[in-house]
Short mmCIF file of C-alpha atoms in Angstrom, two decimals:
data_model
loop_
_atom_site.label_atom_id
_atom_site.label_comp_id
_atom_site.label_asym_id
_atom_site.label_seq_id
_atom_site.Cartn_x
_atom_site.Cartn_y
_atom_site.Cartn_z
CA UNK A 1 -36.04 23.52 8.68
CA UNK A 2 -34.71 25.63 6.06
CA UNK A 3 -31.05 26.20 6.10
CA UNK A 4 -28.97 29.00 4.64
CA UNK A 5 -25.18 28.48 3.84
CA UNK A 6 -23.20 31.83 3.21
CA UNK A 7 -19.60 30.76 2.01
CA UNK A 8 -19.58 27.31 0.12
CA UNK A 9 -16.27 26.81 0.35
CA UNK A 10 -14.46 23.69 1.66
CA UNK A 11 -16.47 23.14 4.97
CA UNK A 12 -19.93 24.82 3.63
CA UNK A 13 -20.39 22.67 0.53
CA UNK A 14 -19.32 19.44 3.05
CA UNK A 15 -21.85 20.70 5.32
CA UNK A 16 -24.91 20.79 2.96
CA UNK A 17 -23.46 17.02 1.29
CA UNK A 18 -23.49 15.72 5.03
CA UNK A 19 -26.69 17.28 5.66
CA UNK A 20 -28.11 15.94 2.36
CA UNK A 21 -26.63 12.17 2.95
CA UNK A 22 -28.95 11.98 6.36
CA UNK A 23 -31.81 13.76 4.95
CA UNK A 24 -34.37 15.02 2.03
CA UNK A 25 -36.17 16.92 5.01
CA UNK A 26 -33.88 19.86 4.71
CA UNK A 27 -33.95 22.62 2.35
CA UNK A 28 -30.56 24.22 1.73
CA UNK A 29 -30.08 27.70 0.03
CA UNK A 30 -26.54 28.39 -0.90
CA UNK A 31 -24.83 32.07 -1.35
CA UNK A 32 -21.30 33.33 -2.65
CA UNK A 33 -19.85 36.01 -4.13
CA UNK A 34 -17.50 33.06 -6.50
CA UNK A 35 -20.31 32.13 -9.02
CA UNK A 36 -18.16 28.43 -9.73
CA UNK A 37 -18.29 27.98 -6.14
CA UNK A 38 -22.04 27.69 -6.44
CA UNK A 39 -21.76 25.96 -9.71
CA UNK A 40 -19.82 22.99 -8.00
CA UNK A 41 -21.87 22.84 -4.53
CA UNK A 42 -24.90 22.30 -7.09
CA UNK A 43 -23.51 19.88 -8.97
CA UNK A 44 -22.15 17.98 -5.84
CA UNK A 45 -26.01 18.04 -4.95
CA UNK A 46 -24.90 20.02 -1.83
CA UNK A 47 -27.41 22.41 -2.10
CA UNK A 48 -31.15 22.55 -3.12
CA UNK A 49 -30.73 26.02 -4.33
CA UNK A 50 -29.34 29.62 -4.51
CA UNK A 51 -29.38 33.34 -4.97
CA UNK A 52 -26.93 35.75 -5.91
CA UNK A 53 -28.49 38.38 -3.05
CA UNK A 54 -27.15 38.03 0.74
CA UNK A 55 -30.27 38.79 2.03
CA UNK A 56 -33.00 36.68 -0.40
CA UNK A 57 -30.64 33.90 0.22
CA UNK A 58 -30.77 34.43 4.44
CA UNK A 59 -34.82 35.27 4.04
CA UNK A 60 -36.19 32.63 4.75
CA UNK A 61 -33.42 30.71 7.00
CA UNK A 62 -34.34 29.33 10.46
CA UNK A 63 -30.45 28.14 10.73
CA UNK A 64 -27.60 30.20 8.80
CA UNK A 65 -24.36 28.64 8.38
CA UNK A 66 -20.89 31.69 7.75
CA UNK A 67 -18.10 29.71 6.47
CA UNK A 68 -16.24 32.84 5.38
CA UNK A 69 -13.21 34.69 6.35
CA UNK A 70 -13.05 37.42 9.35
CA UNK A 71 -12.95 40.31 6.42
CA UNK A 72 -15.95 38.81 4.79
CA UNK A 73 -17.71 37.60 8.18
CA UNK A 74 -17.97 41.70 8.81
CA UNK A 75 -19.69 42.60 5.93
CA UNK A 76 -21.85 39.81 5.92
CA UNK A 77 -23.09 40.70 9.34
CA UNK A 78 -23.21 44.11 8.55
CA UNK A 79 -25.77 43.18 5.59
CA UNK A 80 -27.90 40.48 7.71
CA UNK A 81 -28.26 43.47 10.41
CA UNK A 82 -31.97 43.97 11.10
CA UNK A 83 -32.69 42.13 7.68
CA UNK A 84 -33.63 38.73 9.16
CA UNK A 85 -36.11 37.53 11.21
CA UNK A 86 -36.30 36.88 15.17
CA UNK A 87 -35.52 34.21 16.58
CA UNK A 88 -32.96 33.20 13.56
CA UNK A 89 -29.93 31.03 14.52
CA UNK A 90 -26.27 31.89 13.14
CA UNK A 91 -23.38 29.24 13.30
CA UNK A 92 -19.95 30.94 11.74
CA UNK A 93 -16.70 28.49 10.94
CA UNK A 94 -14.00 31.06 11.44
CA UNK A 95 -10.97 29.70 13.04
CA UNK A 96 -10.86 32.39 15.89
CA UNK A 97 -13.96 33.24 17.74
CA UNK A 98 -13.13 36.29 20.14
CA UNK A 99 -12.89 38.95 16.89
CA UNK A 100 -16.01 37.18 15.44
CA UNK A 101 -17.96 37.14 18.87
CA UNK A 102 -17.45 40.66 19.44
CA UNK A 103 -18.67 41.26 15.61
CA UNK A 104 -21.88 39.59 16.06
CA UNK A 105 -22.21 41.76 19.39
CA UNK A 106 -22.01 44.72 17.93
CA UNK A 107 -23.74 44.14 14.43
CA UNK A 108 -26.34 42.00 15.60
CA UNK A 109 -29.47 42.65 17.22
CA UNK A 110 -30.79 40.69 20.39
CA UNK A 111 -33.16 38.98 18.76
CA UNK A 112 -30.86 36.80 16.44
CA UNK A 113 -28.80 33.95 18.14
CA UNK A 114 -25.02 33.75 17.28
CA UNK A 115 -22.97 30.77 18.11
CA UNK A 116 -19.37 30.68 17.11
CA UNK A 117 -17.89 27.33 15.71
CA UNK A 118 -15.02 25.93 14.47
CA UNK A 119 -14.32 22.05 13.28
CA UNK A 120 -10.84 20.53 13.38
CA UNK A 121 -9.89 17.65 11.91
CA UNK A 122 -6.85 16.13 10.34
CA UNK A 123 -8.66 14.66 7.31
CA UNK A 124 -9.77 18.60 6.81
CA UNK A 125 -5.77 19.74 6.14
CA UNK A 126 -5.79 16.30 3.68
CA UNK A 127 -8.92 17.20 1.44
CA UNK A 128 -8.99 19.79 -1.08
CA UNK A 129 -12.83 19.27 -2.50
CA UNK A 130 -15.91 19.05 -0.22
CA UNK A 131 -16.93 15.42 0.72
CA UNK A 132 -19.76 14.31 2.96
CA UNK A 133 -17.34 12.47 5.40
CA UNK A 134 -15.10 15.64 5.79
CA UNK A 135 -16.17 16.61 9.25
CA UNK A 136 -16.77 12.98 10.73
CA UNK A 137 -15.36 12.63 14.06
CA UNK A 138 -14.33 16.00 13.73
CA UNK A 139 -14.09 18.37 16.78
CA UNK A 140 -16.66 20.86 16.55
CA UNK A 141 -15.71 23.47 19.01
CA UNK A 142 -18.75 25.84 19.83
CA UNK A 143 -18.15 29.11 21.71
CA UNK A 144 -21.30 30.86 23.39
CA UNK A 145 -21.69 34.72 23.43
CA UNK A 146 -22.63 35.79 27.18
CA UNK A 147 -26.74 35.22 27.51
CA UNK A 148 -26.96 32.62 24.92
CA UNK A 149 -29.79 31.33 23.83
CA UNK A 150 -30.34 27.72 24.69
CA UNK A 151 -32.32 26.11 21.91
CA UNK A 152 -29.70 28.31 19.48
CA UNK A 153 -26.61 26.28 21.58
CA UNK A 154 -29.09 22.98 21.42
CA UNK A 155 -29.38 23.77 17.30
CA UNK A 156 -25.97 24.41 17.07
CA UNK A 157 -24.41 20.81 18.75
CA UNK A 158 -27.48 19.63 16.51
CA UNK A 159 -26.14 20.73 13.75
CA UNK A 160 -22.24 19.87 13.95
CA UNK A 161 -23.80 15.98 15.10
CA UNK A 162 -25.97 15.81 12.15
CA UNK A 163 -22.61 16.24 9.97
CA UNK A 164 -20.68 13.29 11.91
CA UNK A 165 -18.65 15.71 14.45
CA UNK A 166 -18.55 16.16 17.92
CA UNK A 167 -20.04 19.41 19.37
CA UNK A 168 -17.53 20.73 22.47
CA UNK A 169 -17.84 23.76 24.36
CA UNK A 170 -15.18 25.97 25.35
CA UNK A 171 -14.33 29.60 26.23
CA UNK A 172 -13.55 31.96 23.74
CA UNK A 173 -10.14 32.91 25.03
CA UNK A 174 -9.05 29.28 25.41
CA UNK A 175 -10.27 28.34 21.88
CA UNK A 176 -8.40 30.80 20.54
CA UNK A 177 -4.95 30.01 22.82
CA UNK A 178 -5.38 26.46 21.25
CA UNK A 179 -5.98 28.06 17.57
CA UNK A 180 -2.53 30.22 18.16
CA UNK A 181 -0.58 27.73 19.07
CA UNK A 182 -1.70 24.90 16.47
CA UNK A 183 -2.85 26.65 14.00
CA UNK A 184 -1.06 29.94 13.50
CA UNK A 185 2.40 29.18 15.17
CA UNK A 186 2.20 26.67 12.33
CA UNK A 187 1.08 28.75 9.67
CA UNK A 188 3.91 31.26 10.46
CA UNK A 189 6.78 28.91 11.22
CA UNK A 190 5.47 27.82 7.27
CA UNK A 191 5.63 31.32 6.31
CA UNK A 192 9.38 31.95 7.29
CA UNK A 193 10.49 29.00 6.01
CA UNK A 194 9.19 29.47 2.67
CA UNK A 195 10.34 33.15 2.60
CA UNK A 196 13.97 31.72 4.27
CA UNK A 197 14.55 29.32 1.02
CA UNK A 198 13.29 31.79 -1.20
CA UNK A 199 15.39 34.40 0.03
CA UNK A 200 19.18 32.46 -0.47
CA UNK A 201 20.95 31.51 -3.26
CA UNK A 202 19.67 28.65 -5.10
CA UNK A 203 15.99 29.11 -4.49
CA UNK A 204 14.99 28.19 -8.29
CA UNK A 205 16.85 24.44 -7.65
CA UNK A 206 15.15 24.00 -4.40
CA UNK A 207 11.53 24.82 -5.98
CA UNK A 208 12.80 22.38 -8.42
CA UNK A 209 13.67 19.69 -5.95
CA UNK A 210 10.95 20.45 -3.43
CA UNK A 211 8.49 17.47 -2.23
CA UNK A 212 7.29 16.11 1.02
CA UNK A 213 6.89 18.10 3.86
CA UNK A 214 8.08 21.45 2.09
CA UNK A 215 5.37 20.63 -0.75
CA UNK A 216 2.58 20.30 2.32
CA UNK A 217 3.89 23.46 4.14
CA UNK A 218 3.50 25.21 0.42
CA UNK A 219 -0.05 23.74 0.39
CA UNK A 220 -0.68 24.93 3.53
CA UNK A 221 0.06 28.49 3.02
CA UNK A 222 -1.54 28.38 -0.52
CA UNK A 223 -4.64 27.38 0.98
CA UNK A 224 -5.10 28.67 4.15
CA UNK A 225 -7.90 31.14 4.82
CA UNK A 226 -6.50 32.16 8.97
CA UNK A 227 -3.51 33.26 6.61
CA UNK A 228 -4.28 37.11 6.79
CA UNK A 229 -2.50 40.05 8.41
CA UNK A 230 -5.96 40.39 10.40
CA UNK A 231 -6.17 37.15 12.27
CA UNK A 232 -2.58 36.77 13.88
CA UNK A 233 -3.14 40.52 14.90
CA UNK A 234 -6.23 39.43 16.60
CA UNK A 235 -4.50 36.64 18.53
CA UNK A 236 -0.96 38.52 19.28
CA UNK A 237 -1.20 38.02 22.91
CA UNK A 238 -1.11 34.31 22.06
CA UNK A 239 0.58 33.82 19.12
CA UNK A 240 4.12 36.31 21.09
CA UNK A 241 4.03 33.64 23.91
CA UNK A 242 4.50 30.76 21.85
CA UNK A 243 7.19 32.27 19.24
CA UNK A 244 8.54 32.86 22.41
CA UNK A 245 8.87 29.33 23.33
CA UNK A 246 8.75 28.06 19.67
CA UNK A 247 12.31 30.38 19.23
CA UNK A 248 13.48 28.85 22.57
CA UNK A 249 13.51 25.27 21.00
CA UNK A 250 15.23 25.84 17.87
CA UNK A 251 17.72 27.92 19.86
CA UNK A 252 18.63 24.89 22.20
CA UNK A 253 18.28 22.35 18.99
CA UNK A 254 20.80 24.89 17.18
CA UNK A 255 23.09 23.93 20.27
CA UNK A 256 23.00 20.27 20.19
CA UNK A 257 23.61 20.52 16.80
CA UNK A 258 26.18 23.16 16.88
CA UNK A 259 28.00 20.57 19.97
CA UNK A 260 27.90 17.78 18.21
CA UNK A 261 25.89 16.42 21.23
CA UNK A 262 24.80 13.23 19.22
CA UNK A 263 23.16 11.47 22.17
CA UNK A 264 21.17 14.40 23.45
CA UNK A 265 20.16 14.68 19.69
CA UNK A 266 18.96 11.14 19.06
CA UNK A 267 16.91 11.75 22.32
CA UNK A 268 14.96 14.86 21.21
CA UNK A 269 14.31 13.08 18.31
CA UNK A 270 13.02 10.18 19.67
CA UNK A 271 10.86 11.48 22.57
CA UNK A 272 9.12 13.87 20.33
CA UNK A 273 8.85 10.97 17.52
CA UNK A 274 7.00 9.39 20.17
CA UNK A 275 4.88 12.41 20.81
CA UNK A 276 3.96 12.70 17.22
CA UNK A 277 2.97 9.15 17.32
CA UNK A 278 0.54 9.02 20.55
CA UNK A 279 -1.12 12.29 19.21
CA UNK A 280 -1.87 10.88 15.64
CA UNK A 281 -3.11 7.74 17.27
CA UNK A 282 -5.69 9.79 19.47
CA UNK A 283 -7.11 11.92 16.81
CA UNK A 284 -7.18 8.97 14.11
CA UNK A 285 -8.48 6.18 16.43
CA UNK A 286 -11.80 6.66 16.47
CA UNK A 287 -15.00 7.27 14.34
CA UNK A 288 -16.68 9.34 16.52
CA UNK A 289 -20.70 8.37 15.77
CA UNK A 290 -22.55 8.46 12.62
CA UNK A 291 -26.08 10.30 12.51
CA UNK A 292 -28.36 7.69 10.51
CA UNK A 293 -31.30 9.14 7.99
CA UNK A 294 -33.42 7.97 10.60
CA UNK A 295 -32.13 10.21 13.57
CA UNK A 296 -31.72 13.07 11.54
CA UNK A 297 -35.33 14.42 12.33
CA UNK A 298 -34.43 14.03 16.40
CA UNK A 299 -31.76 16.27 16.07
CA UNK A 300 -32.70 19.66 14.29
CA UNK A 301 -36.49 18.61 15.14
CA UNK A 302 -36.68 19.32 18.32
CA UNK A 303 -34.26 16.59 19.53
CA UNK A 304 -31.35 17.77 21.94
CA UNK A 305 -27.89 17.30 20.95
CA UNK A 306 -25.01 16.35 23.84
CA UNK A 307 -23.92 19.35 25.54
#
């Protein structure tokens, strides 16, 4: 099994250091444009080795993983067009999957399998370098083009088991209506509160003073990849029905708090405490399996992963 990973960014190098804790049976061939990128996923032991060329780096590849953005996912795909071989599988890590499905549709040829992905996790939003155990128990939402191949969806759960997460299927539409509304909605409440305290008086004292949840919003925006004109465009449809509620919220907060309704206050507060609460409890409480050295060869081997 040789794998190729294009992007070795934040989930790409923790890819190839999962891969690499469960197995020596792999090899791994690393590309990106960001020459200390490569430097660090080599050093991390993450990969076995790279290339500075796109296509001598996808040659040879039975499995190639994209974690790149949606700009660099179409020129990528552009440049693997009729370059690699049949029967080639191609796993991206793009947050939305409609834009990048249609994409591979229309830059790819029949013969190469594409299967969209994209792993969630709260531990990812917590880690700023690679680390083997970034994607355990990690959703690993898969999205099938119409026709799909079924050994390239049976490689693809394989693949997102091998690194500790759990492979689910889902329609591309409703992936993405679950991306817009926990995901973006967040990114962009981030965004106008940022701009909001920049904007007013007094902005140099509150960069001075800022900490806690303003210092992770900051984070988030500074290094956030779905933070791009492009993607929010893609997902409009989604992302205007929940501003749409989102706006309807703060306007009824800004009325308890503008009537002094203390009661009805200390009840939204509490019910959606609680809320916060039962939803960090289910996606902290469990370690969702562990893929031992020894079952490593089952799964990319021929073995079938859960479907």
């Amino acid at each position: 099994m040789n794998l190729t990973v294009v992007g070795l960014g934040l989930v790409g190098t923790s890819v190839g250091l999962a891969l690499k804790a469960v197995s020596d049976d792999i090899s791994i061939m690393g590309h990106d444009a960001d020459a200390d990128k490569v430097e660090r996923a080599q050093e991390l032991g993450a990969i076995d080795k790279s290339h500075w060329n796109l296509l001598s780096a996808c040659g040879e590849a039975d499995l190639i993983l994209l974690d790149v953005d949606l700009e660099e996912m179409e020129t990528t795909l552009e440049a693997l067009s009729g370059e690699i071989g049949e029967g080639v599988v191609i796993v991206d890590t793009f947050a939305l999957k409609r834009p990048v499905l249609e994409l591979a549709r229309r830059l790819l040829s029949d013969d190469v399998h594409f299967v969209g992905g994209h792993a969630v996790s709260p531990r990812m939003r917590e880690r700023e370098e690679p680390a083997a155990d970034l994607l355990k128990g990690a959703t690993f939402f898969l999205v099938l083009p119409e026709g799909a191949d079924s050994q390239a969806a049976d490689m693809a759960s394989n693949l997102a088991e091998a690194v500790g997460a759990v492979p689910r299927y889902i329609d591309a539409a409703e992936h993405d209506g679950l991306v817009a509304a926990t995901l973006q909605l967040p990114l962009l409440n981030a965004l106008v509160l940022i701009d909001t305290l920049h904007e007013e008086p007094g902005a140099r004292e509150r960069s001075e003073a800022m900490g806690g949840i303003l210092a992770d919003m900051i984070s988030l925006l500074s290094r956030s990849r779905e933070l791009a004109a492009a993607p929010f465009l893609h997902n409009r449809e989604n992302l205007l029905h929940w501003l749409d509620v989102y706006t309807g919220r703060l306007d009824a907060l800004r009325g308890l708090l503008a009537g002094e309704e203390v009661e009805a206050l200390d009840e939204e507060i509490t019910r959606t405490r609680e809320i916060a609460e039962e939803w960090m409890r289910d996606a902290l409480s469990d370690e969702k399996g562990e893929v031992t050295r020894e079952g490593w060869r089952g799964l990319l081997f021929g073995g079938l992963g859960r479907r």
